[in-house]
PDB file of C-alpha atoms and ligand atoms in Angstrom:
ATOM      1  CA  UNK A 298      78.287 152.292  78.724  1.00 67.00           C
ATOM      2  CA  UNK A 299      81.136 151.111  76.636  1.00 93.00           C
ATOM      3  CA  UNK A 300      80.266 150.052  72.633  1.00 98.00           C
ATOM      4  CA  UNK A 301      79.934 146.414  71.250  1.00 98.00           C
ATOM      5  CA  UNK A 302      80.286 145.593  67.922  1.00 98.00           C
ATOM      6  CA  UNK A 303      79.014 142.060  67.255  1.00 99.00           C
ATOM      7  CA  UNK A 304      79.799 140.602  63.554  1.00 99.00           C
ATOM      8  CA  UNK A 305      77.245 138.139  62.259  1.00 99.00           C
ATOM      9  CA  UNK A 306      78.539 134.804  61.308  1.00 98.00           C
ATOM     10  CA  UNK A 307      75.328 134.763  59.124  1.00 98.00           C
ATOM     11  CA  UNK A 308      77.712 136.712  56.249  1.00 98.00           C
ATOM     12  CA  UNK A 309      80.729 134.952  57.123  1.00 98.00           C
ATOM     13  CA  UNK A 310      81.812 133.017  54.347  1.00 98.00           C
ATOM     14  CA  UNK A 311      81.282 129.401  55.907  1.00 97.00           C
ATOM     15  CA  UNK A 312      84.139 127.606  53.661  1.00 98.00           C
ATOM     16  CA  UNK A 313      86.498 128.938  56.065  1.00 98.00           C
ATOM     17  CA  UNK A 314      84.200 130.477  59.460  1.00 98.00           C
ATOM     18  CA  UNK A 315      86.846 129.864  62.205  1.00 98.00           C
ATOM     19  CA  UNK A 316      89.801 131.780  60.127  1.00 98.00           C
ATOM     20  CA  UNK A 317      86.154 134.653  59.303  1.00 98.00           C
ATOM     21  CA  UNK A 318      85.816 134.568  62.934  1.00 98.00           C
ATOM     22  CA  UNK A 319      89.621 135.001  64.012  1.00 98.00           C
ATOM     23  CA  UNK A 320      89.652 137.847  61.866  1.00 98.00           C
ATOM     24  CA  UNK A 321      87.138 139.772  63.420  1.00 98.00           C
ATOM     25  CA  UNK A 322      88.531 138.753  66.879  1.00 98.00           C
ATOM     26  CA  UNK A 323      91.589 140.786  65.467  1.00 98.00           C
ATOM     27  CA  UNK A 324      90.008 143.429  63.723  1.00 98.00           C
ATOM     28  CA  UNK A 325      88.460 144.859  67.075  1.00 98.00           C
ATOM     29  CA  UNK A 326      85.208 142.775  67.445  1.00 98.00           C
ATOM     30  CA  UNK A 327      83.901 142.620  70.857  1.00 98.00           C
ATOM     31  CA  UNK A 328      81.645 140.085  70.594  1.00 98.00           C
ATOM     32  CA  UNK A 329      80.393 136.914  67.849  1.00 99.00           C
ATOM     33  CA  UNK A 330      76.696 136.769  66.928  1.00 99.00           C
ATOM     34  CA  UNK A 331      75.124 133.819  65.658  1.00 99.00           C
ATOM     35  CA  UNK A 332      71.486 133.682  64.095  1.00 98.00           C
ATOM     36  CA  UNK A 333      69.500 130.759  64.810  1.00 99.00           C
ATOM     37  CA  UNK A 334      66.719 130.372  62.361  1.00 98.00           C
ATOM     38  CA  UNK A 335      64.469 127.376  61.921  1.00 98.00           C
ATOM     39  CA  UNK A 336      62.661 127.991  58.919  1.00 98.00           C
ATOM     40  CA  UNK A 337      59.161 128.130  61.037  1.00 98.00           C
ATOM     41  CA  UNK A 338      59.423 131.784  62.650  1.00 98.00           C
ATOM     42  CA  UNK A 339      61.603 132.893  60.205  1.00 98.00           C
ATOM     43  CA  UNK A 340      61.902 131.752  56.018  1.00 98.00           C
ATOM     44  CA  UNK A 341      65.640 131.091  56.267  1.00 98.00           C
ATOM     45  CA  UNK A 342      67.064 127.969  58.429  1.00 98.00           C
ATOM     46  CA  UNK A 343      70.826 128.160  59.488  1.00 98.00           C
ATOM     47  CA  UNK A 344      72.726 127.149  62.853  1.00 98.00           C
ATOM     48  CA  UNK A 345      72.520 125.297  65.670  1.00 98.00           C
ATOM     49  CA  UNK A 346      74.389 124.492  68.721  1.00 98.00           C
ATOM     50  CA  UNK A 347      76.783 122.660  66.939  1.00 98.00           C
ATOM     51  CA  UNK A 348      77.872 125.381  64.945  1.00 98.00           C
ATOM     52  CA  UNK A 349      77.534 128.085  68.732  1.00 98.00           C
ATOM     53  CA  UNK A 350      80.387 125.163  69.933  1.00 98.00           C
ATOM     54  CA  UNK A 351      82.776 124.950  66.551  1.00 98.00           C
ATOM     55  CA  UNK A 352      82.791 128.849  66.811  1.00 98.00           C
ATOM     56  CA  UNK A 353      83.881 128.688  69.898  1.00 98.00           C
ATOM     57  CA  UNK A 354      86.854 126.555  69.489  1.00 98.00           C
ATOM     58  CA  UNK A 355      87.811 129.450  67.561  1.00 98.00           C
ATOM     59  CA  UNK A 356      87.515 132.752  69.316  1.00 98.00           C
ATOM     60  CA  UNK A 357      87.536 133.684  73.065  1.00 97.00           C
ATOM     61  CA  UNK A 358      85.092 136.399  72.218  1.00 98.00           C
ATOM     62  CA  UNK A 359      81.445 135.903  74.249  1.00 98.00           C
ATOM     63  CA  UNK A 360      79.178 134.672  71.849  1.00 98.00           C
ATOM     64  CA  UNK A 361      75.710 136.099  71.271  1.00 99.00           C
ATOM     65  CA  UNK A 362      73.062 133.773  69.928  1.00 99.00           C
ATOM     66  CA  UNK A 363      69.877 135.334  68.198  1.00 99.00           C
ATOM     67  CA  UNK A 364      67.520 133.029  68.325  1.00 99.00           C
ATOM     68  CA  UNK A 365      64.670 133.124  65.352  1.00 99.00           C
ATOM     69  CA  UNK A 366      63.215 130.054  66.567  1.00 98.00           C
ATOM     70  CA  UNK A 367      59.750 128.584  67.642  1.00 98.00           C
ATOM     71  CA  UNK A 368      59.921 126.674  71.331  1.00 98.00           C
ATOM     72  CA  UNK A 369      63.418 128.387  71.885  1.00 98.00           C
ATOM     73  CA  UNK A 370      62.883 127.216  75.192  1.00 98.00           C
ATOM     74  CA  UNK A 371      63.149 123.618  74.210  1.00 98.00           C
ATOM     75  CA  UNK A 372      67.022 124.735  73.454  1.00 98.00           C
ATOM     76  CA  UNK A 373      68.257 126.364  75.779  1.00 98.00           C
ATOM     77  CA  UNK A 374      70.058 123.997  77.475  1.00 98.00           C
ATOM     78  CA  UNK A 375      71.768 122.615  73.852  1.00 99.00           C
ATOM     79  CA  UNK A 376      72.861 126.434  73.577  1.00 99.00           C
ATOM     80  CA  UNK A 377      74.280 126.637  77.248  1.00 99.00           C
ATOM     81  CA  UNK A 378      76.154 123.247  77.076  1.00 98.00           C
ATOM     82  CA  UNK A 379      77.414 124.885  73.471  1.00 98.00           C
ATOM     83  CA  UNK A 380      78.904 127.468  75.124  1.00 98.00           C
ATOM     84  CA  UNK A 381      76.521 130.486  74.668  1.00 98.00           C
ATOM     85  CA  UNK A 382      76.981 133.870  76.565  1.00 98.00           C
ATOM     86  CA  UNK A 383      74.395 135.482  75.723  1.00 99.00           C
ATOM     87  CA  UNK A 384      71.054 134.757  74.015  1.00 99.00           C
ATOM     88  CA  UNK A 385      68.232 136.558  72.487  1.00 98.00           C
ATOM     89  CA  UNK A 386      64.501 135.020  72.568  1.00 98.00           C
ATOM     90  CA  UNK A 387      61.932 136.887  70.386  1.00 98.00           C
ATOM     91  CA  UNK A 388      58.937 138.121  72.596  1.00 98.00           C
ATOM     92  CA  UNK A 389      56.497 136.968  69.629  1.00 98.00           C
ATOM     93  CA  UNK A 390      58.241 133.539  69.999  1.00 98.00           C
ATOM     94  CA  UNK A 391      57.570 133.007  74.041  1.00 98.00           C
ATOM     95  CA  UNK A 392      54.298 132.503  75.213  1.00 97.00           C
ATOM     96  CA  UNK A 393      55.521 132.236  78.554  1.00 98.00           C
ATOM     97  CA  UNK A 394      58.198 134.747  78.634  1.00 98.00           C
ATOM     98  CA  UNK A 395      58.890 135.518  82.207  1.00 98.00           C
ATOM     99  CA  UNK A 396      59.756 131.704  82.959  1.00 98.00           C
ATOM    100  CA  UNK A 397      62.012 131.803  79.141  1.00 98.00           C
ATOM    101  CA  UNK A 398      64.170 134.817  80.437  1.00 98.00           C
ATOM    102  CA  UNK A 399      64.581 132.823  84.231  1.00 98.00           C
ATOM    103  CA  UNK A 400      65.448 129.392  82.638  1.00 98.00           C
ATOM    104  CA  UNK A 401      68.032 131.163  80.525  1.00 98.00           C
ATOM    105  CA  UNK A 402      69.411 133.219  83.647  1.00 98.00           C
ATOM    106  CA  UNK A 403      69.140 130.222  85.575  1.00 98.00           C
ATOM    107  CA  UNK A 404      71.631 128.363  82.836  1.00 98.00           C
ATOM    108  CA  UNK A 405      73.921 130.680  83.142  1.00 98.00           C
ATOM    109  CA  UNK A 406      73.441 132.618  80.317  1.00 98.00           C
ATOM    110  CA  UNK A 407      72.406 136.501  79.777  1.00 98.00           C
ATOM    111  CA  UNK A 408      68.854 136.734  79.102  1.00 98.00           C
ATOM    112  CA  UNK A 409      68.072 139.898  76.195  1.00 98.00           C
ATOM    113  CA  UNK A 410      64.458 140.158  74.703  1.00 98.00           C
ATOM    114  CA  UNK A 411      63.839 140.841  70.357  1.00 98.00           C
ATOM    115  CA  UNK A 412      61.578 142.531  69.521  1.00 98.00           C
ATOM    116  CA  UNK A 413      60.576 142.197  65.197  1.00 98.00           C
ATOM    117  CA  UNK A 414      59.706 146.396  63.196  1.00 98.00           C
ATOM    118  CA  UNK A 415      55.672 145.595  63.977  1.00 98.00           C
ATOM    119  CA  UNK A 416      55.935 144.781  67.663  1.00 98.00           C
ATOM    120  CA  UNK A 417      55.619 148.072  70.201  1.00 98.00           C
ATOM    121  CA  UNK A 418      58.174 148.929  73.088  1.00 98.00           C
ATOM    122  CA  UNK A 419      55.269 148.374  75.185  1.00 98.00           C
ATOM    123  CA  UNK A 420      55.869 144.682  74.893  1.00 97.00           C
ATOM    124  CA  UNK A 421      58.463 145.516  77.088  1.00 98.00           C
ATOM    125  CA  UNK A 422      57.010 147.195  79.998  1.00 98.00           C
ATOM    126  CA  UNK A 423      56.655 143.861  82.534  1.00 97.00           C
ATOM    127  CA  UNK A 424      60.283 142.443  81.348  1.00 98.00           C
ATOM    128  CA  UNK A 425      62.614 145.376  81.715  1.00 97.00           C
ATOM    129  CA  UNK A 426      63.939 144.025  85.221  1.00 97.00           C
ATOM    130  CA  UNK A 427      64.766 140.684  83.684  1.00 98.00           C
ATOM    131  CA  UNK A 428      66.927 141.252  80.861  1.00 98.00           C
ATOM    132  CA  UNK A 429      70.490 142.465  80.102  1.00 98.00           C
ATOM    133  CA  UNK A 430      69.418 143.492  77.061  1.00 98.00           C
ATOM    134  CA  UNK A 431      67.104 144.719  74.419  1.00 98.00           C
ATOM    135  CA  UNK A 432      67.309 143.754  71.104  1.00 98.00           C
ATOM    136  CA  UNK A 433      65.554 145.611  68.668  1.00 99.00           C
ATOM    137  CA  UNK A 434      64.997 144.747  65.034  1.00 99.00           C
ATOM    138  CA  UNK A 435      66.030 147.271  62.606  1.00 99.00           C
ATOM    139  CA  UNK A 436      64.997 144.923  59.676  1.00 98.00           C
ATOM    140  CA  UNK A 437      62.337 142.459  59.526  1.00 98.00           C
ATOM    141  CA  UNK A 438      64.967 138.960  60.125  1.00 98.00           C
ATOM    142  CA  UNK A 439      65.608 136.203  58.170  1.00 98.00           C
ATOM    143  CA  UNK A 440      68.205 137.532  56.196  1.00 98.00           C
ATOM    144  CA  UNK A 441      71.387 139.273  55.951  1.00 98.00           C
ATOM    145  CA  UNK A 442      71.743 142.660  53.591  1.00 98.00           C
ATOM    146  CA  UNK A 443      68.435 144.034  54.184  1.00 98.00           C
ATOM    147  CA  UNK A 444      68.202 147.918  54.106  1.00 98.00           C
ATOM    148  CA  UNK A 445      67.449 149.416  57.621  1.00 98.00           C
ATOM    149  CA  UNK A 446      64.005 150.561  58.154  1.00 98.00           C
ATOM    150  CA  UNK A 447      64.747 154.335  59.255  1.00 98.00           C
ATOM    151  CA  UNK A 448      61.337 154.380  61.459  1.00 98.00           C
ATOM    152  CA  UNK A 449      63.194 152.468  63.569  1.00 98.00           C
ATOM    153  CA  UNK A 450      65.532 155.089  65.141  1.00 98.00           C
ATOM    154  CA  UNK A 451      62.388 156.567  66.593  1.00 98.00           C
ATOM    155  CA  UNK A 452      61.510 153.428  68.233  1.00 98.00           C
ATOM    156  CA  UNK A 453      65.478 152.966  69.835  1.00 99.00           C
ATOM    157  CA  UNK A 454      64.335 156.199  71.422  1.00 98.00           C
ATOM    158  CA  UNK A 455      61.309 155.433  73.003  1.00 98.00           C
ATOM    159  CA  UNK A 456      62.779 152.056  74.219  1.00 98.00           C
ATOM    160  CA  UNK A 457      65.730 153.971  76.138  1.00 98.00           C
ATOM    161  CA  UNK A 458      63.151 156.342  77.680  1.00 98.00           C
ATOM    162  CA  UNK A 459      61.317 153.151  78.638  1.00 98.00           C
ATOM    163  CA  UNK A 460      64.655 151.175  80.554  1.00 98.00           C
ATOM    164  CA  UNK A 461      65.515 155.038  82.218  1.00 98.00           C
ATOM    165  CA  UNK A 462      62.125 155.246  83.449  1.00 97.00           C
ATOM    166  CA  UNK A 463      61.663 151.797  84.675  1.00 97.00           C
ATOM    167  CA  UNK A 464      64.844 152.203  86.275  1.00 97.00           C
ATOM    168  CA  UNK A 465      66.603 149.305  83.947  1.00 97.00           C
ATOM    169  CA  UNK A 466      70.488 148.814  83.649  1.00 95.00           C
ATOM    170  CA  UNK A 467      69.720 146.936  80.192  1.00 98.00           C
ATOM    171  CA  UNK A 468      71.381 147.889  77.222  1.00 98.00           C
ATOM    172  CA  UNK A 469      69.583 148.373  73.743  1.00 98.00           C
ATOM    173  CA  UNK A 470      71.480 146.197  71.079  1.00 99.00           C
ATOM    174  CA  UNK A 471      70.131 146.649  67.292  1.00 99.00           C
ATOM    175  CA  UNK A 472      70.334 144.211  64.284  1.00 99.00           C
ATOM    176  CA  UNK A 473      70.089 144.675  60.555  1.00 98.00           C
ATOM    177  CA  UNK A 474      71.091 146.875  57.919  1.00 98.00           C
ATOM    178  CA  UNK A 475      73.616 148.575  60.383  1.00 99.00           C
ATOM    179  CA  UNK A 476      76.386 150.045  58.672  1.00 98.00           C
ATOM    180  CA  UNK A 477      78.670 153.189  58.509  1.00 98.00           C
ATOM    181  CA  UNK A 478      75.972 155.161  57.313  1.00 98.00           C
ATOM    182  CA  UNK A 479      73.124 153.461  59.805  1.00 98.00           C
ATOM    183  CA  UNK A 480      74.789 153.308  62.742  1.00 98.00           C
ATOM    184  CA  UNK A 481      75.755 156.710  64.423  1.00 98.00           C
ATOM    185  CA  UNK A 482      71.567 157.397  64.283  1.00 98.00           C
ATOM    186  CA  UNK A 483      71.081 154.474  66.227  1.00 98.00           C
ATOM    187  CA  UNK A 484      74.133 155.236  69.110  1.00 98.00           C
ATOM    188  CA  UNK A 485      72.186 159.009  69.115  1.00 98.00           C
ATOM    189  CA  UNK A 486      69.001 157.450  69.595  1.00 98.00           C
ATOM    190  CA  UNK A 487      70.582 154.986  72.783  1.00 98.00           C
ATOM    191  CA  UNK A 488      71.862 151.995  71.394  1.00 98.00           C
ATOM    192  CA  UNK A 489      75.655 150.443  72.464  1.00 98.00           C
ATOM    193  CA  UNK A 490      75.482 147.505  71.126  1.00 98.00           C
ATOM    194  CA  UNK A 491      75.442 146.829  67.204  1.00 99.00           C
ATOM    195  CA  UNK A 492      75.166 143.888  65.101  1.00 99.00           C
ATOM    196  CA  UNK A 493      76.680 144.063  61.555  1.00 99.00           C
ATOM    197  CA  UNK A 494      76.565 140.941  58.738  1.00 98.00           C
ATOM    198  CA  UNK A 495      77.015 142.003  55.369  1.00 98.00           C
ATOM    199  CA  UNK A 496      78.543 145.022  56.855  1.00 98.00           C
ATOM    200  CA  UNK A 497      81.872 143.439  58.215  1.00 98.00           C
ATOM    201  CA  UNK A 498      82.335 140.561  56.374  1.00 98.00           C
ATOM    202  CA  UNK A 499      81.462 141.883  52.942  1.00 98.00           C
ATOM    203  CA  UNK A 500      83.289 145.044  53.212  1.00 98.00           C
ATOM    204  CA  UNK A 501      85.702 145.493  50.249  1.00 98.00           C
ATOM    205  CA  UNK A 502      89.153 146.248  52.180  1.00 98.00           C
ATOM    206  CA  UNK A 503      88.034 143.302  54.456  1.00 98.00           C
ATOM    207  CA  UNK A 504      86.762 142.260  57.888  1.00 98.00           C
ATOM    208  CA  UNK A 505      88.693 144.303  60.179  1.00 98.00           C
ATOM    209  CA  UNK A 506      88.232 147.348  57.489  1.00 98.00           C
ATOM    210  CA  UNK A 507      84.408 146.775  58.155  1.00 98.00           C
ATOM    211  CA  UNK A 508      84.699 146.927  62.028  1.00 98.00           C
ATOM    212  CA  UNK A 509      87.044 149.938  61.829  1.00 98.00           C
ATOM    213  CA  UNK A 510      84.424 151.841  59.503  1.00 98.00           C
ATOM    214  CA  UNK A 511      81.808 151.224  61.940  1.00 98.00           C
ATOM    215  CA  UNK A 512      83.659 152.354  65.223  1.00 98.00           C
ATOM    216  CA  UNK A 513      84.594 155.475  62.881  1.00 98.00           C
ATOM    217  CA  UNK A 514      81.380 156.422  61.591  1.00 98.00           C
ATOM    218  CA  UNK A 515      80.745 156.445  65.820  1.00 97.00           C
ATOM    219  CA  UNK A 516      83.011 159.316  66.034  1.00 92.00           C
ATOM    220  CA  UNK A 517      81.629 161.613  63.467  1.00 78.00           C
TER     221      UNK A 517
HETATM  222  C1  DX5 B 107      68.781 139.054  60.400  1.00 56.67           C
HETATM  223  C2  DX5 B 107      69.822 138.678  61.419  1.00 56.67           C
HETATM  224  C3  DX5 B 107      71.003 139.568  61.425  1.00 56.67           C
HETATM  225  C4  DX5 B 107      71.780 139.613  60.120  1.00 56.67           C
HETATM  226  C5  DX5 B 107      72.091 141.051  59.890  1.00 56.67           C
HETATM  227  O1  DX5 B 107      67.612 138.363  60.648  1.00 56.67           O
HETATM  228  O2  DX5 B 107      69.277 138.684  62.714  1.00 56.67           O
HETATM  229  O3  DX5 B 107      71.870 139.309  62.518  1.00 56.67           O
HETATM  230  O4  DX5 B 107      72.966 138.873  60.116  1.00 56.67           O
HETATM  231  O5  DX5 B 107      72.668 141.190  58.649  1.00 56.67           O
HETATM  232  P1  DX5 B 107      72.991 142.625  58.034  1.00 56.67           P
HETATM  233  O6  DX5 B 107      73.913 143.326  59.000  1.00 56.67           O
HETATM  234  O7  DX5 B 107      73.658 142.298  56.724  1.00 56.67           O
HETATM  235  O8  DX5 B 107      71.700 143.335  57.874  1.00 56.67           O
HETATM  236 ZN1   ZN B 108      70.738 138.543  64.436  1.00 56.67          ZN
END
């Protein structure tokens, strides 16, 4: 299973995203993420569809939208018609989960499941056939530059033993507090597919310094 690296828009500097975002695109990113938050499930409030479709103007990169949202499944179709790849609904978000993950397959989009530091893999065990990917917090969210909570590792673990038992081709994607010295615990552990804010776009030498620091620390 071949590595993603996903930069977070959420430490872009906004004055200028699309030049942020074309950067990345050049410096080796695979794909964009965006974090929806709506100030309900999560403190912070950010983007929206609006900002899903002005991102991508800019990039031909798939573009993977975390949402932190209440109801997500009131905007799904905004997110589709935006031009959304992928998307992420939080489990503790989606009373009605099952029909969430088939609405968003059903758009045309590739359903993946969040789950937040306090919720167990076990959530898991009735959804693993209906998602293309896993997403599992590595920081409580609502904000970018959080430290990674270490306990976490173990859980990446116990998710991939989960997907090879129940026979799942989903991929385990983690978000927050990944960086050079975070990361190459959580590809041990089973994860391919890494999320990076502060990371990448507040790396001293520079975006594509930030991307290349993450893909080395991979190698080490
Ligand atoms: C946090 C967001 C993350 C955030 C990560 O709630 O979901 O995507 O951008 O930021 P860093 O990589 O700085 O922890
Ligand atoms: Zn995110």
């Amino acid at each position: 299973m071949s590595i993603i690296i996903a930069p977070s828009i959420l430490s872009a500097d906004l004055t200028r995203l699309g030049e942020q975002v074309q950067q990345a695109e050049e410096g080796g990113a695979d794909w964009i993420h965006v974090d929806v938050m709506d100030g309900r499930f999560v403190p912070n409030i950010t983007f929206g569809p609006n900002v899903v479709k002005a991102v991508k103007r800019t990039t031909n990169l798939p573009i993977d939208v975390h949402l932190m949202i209440v109801e997500p499944e009131k905007h799904l179709q905004a997110f589709a018609d935006a031009g959304t790849n992928y998307i992420t609904v939080h489990y503790e978000t989606c009373p009605h989960i099952h029909r969430t993950l088939q609405t968003i397959q059903d758009l045309g989009m590739f359903p993946g499941i969040v789950i937040n530091p306090g919720t167990p893999v076990n959530t898991l065990v009735e959804l693993t056939e209906y998602v293309n990917k896993v997403l599992i917090m590595t920081v409580n969210p609502g904000f970018g530059g959080q430290s990674f909570i270490e306990s976490m590792v173990d859980k990446i673990r116990r998710t991939k033993h989960l997907l090879e038992t129940s026979g799942s081709e989903a991929s385990i994607q983690v978000d927050g507090g990944i960086s050079s010295k975070t990361i190459k615990a959580c590809y041990d552990a089973g994860a391919r597919n890494f999320i990076a804010g502060s990371a990448i776009f507040e790396h001293k030498d520079g975006i594509a310094a930030g991307i290349a620091a993450l893909r080395h620390a991979l190698i080490l």
